[in-house]
């Protein structure tokens, strides 16, 4: 069976279809996620469209459940455009936190992190104290061994000075 005709026809068809799509641009304008969820027409100057694209409906749904659409719109209109993207990101983060922890929200997460920092600082202080204690013990042992071996005529060198037992205390 000769496949050259089929391949040639397919190539011609795909070339024809690609030239067709280039000559007549098809612009599919879909409403932003907010307008889609609120079931309203998305205007050209929709305040929510730049921050809630149609591909991310969950982002608006979460913020809408916690803050409400009208409050989100009012909040965004009070801000300069350069700050709106950060504000939406913060709103979505806070809405997620409020969904996970309805009582404390973001404050609960902050409190847990501060407690974790305090616990880690206490562990670090204890580890530093233990290290200092071991260093003192090592210094006392070195002094004792040096004192014991310095009186002997065999050798004036201490076996601890050659790092024979160094890794045990460091």
Coordinates of C-alpha atoms in Angstrom, one line a residue:
X1 CA 0.0 0.0 0.0
X2 CA 1.3 3.4 -0.9
X3 CA 1.2 5.9 1.9
X4 CA 2.7 8.8 0.0
X5 CA -0.7 10.1 -1.2
X6 CA -2.1 10.0 2.3
X7 CA 0.9 11.8 3.9
X8 CA 0.9 14.4 1.1
X9 CA -2.8 15.1 1.5
X10 CA -2.4 15.3 5.3
X11 CA 0.5 17.8 5.0
X12 CA -1.5 19.8 2.5
X13 CA -4.5 19.9 4.8
X14 CA -2.5 20.9 7.9
X15 CA -0.7 23.6 5.9
X16 CA -4.1 24.8 4.6
X17 CA -5.6 24.8 8.1
X18 CA -2.7 26.6 9.6
X19 CA -2.8 29.3 7.0
X20 CA -6.5 29.6 7.6
X21 CA -6.0 30.1 11.3
X22 CA -3.4 32.7 10.7
X23 CA -5.5 34.8 8.3
X24 CA -8.6 34.9 10.5
X25 CA -7.6 35.2 14.1
X26 CA -10.0 33.5 16.5
X27 CA -10.2 35.3 19.7
X28 CA -12.0 33.4 22.4
X29 CA -12.9 35.8 25.2
X30 CA -14.1 34.0 28.2
X31 CA -15.2 35.7 31.4
X32 CA -12.9 35.9 34.3
X33 CA -13.3 33.4 37.1
X34 CA -15.1 35.9 39.3
X35 CA -17.7 36.8 36.7
X36 CA -18.1 33.1 35.7
X37 CA -18.8 32.2 39.3
X38 CA -21.1 35.2 39.9
X39 CA -22.8 34.4 36.6
X40 CA -22.6 37.8 35.2
X41 CA -21.2 39.4 32.1
X42 CA -17.5 40.2 32.3
X43 CA -17.0 43.8 31.1
X44 CA -13.8 45.0 29.5
X45 CA -13.0 47.1 32.5
X46 CA -13.7 44.3 35.1
X47 CA -11.7 45.0 38.2
X48 CA -11.4 41.3 39.0
X49 CA -10.4 40.0 35.6
X50 CA -6.6 40.7 35.9
X51 CA -6.4 38.9 39.2
X52 CA -8.8 36.0 38.8
X53 CA -8.2 34.5 35.4
X54 CA -10.6 31.9 34.0
X55 CA -8.1 29.1 34.6
X56 CA -8.1 29.6 38.4
X57 CA -11.8 29.6 39.6
X58 CA -10.9 28.1 43.0
X59 CA -8.8 31.2 43.8
X60 CA -11.9 33.4 43.5
X61 CA -14.2 30.9 45.1
X62 CA -12.1 30.7 48.3
X63 CA -11.8 34.5 48.6
X64 CA -15.5 35.0 47.8
X65 CA -16.6 32.6 50.5
X66 CA -14.6 34.4 53.2
X67 CA -14.8 38.1 52.1
X68 CA -17.6 38.3 49.6
X69 CA -17.4 39.6 46.1
X70 CA -18.6 43.2 46.9
X71 CA -16.0 43.6 49.7
X72 CA -13.2 42.3 47.4
X73 CA -14.3 44.8 44.7
X74 CA -14.5 47.7 47.2
X75 CA -11.1 46.8 48.6
X76 CA -9.4 46.6 45.2
X77 CA -10.9 49.9 44.1
X78 CA -9.5 51.7 47.1
X79 CA -6.0 50.5 46.2
X80 CA -3.7 51.8 43.4
X81 CA -3.3 49.3 40.6
X82 CA 0.3 48.6 41.4
X83 CA -0.7 47.1 44.8
X84 CA -3.8 45.2 43.7
X85 CA -2.0 42.0 42.7
X86 CA -0.3 41.7 46.1
X87 CA -3.6 42.5 47.8
X88 CA -5.4 39.7 45.9
X89 CA -2.6 37.3 46.8
X90 CA -2.9 38.3 50.4
X91 CA -6.7 37.9 50.4
X92 CA -6.5 34.5 48.9
X93 CA -3.8 33.4 51.4
X94 CA -5.9 34.8 54.3
X95 CA -9.0 33.1 53.0
X96 CA -7.2 29.8 52.8
X97 CA -5.9 30.2 56.4
X98 CA -9.4 31.1 57.6
X99 CA -10.8 28.1 55.8
X100 CA -8.3 25.8 57.5
X101 CA -8.6 27.5 60.9
X102 CA -11.9 29.3 61.2
X103 CA -11.2 30.7 64.7
X104 CA -7.7 32.1 64.4
X105 CA -7.0 32.2 60.6
X106 CA -3.5 33.6 59.9
X107 CA -3.0 34.5 63.5
X108 CA -3.1 30.9 64.4
X109 CA -0.4 30.0 61.9
X110 CA 1.8 32.9 63.1
X111 CA 1.3 31.8 66.7
X112 CA 2.4 28.3 65.9
X113 CA 5.4 29.5 64.0
X114 CA 6.4 31.8 66.9
X115 CA 6.1 28.9 69.3
X116 CA 8.3 26.7 67.0
X117 CA 10.9 29.4 66.9
X118 CA 10.9 29.7 70.7
X119 CA 11.3 25.9 71.0
X120 CA 14.2 25.9 68.5
X121 CA 15.9 28.7 70.2
X122 CA 15.7 26.8 73.6
X123 CA 17.1 23.7 71.9
X124 CA 20.0 25.8 70.4
X125 CA 20.8 27.4 73.8
X126 CA 20.9 23.9 75.4
X127 CA 23.1 22.6 72.7
X128 CA 25.5 25.5 73.1
X129 CA 25.6 25.0 76.9
X130 CA 26.3 21.3 76.4
X131 CA 29.1 22.2 73.9
X132 CA 30.6 24.6 76.4
X133 CA 30.4 22.0 79.1
X134 CA 32.2 19.4 77.0
X135 CA 34.8 21.9 76.0
X136 CA 35.5 22.6 79.7
X137 CA 35.7 18.9 80.4
X138 CA 38.1 18.4 77.5
X139 CA 40.3 21.3 78.8
X140 CA 40.4 19.9 82.3
X141 CA 41.2 16.4 81.0
X142 CA 44.0 17.8 78.8
X143 CA 45.5 19.7 81.8
X144 CA 45.3 16.6 83.9
X145 CA 46.9 14.3 81.3
X146 CA 49.6 17.0 80.6
X147 CA 50.3 17.3 84.3
X148 CA 50.6 13.5 84.7
X149 CA 52.8 13.0 81.7
X150 CA 55.1 16.0 82.1
X151 CA 56.6 14.5 85.2
X152 CA 57.4 11.2 83.5
X153 CA 60.8 10.9 81.8
X154 CA 59.4 8.8 79.0
X155 CA 57.8 11.5 76.9
X156 CA 56.9 15.1 77.1
X157 CA 54.1 14.8 74.6
X158 CA 50.5 14.3 75.5
X159 CA 48.5 11.7 73.5
X160 CA 45.5 14.1 73.5
X161 CA 47.6 16.8 71.7
X162 CA 47.8 14.7 68.6
X163 CA 44.0 14.6 68.2
X164 CA 43.8 11.0 69.1
X165 CA 40.7 11.7 71.2
X166 CA 39.7 14.9 69.6
X167 CA 36.6 13.7 67.7
X168 CA 35.2 12.3 71.0
X169 CA 34.7 15.8 72.4
X170 CA 34.1 18.0 69.4

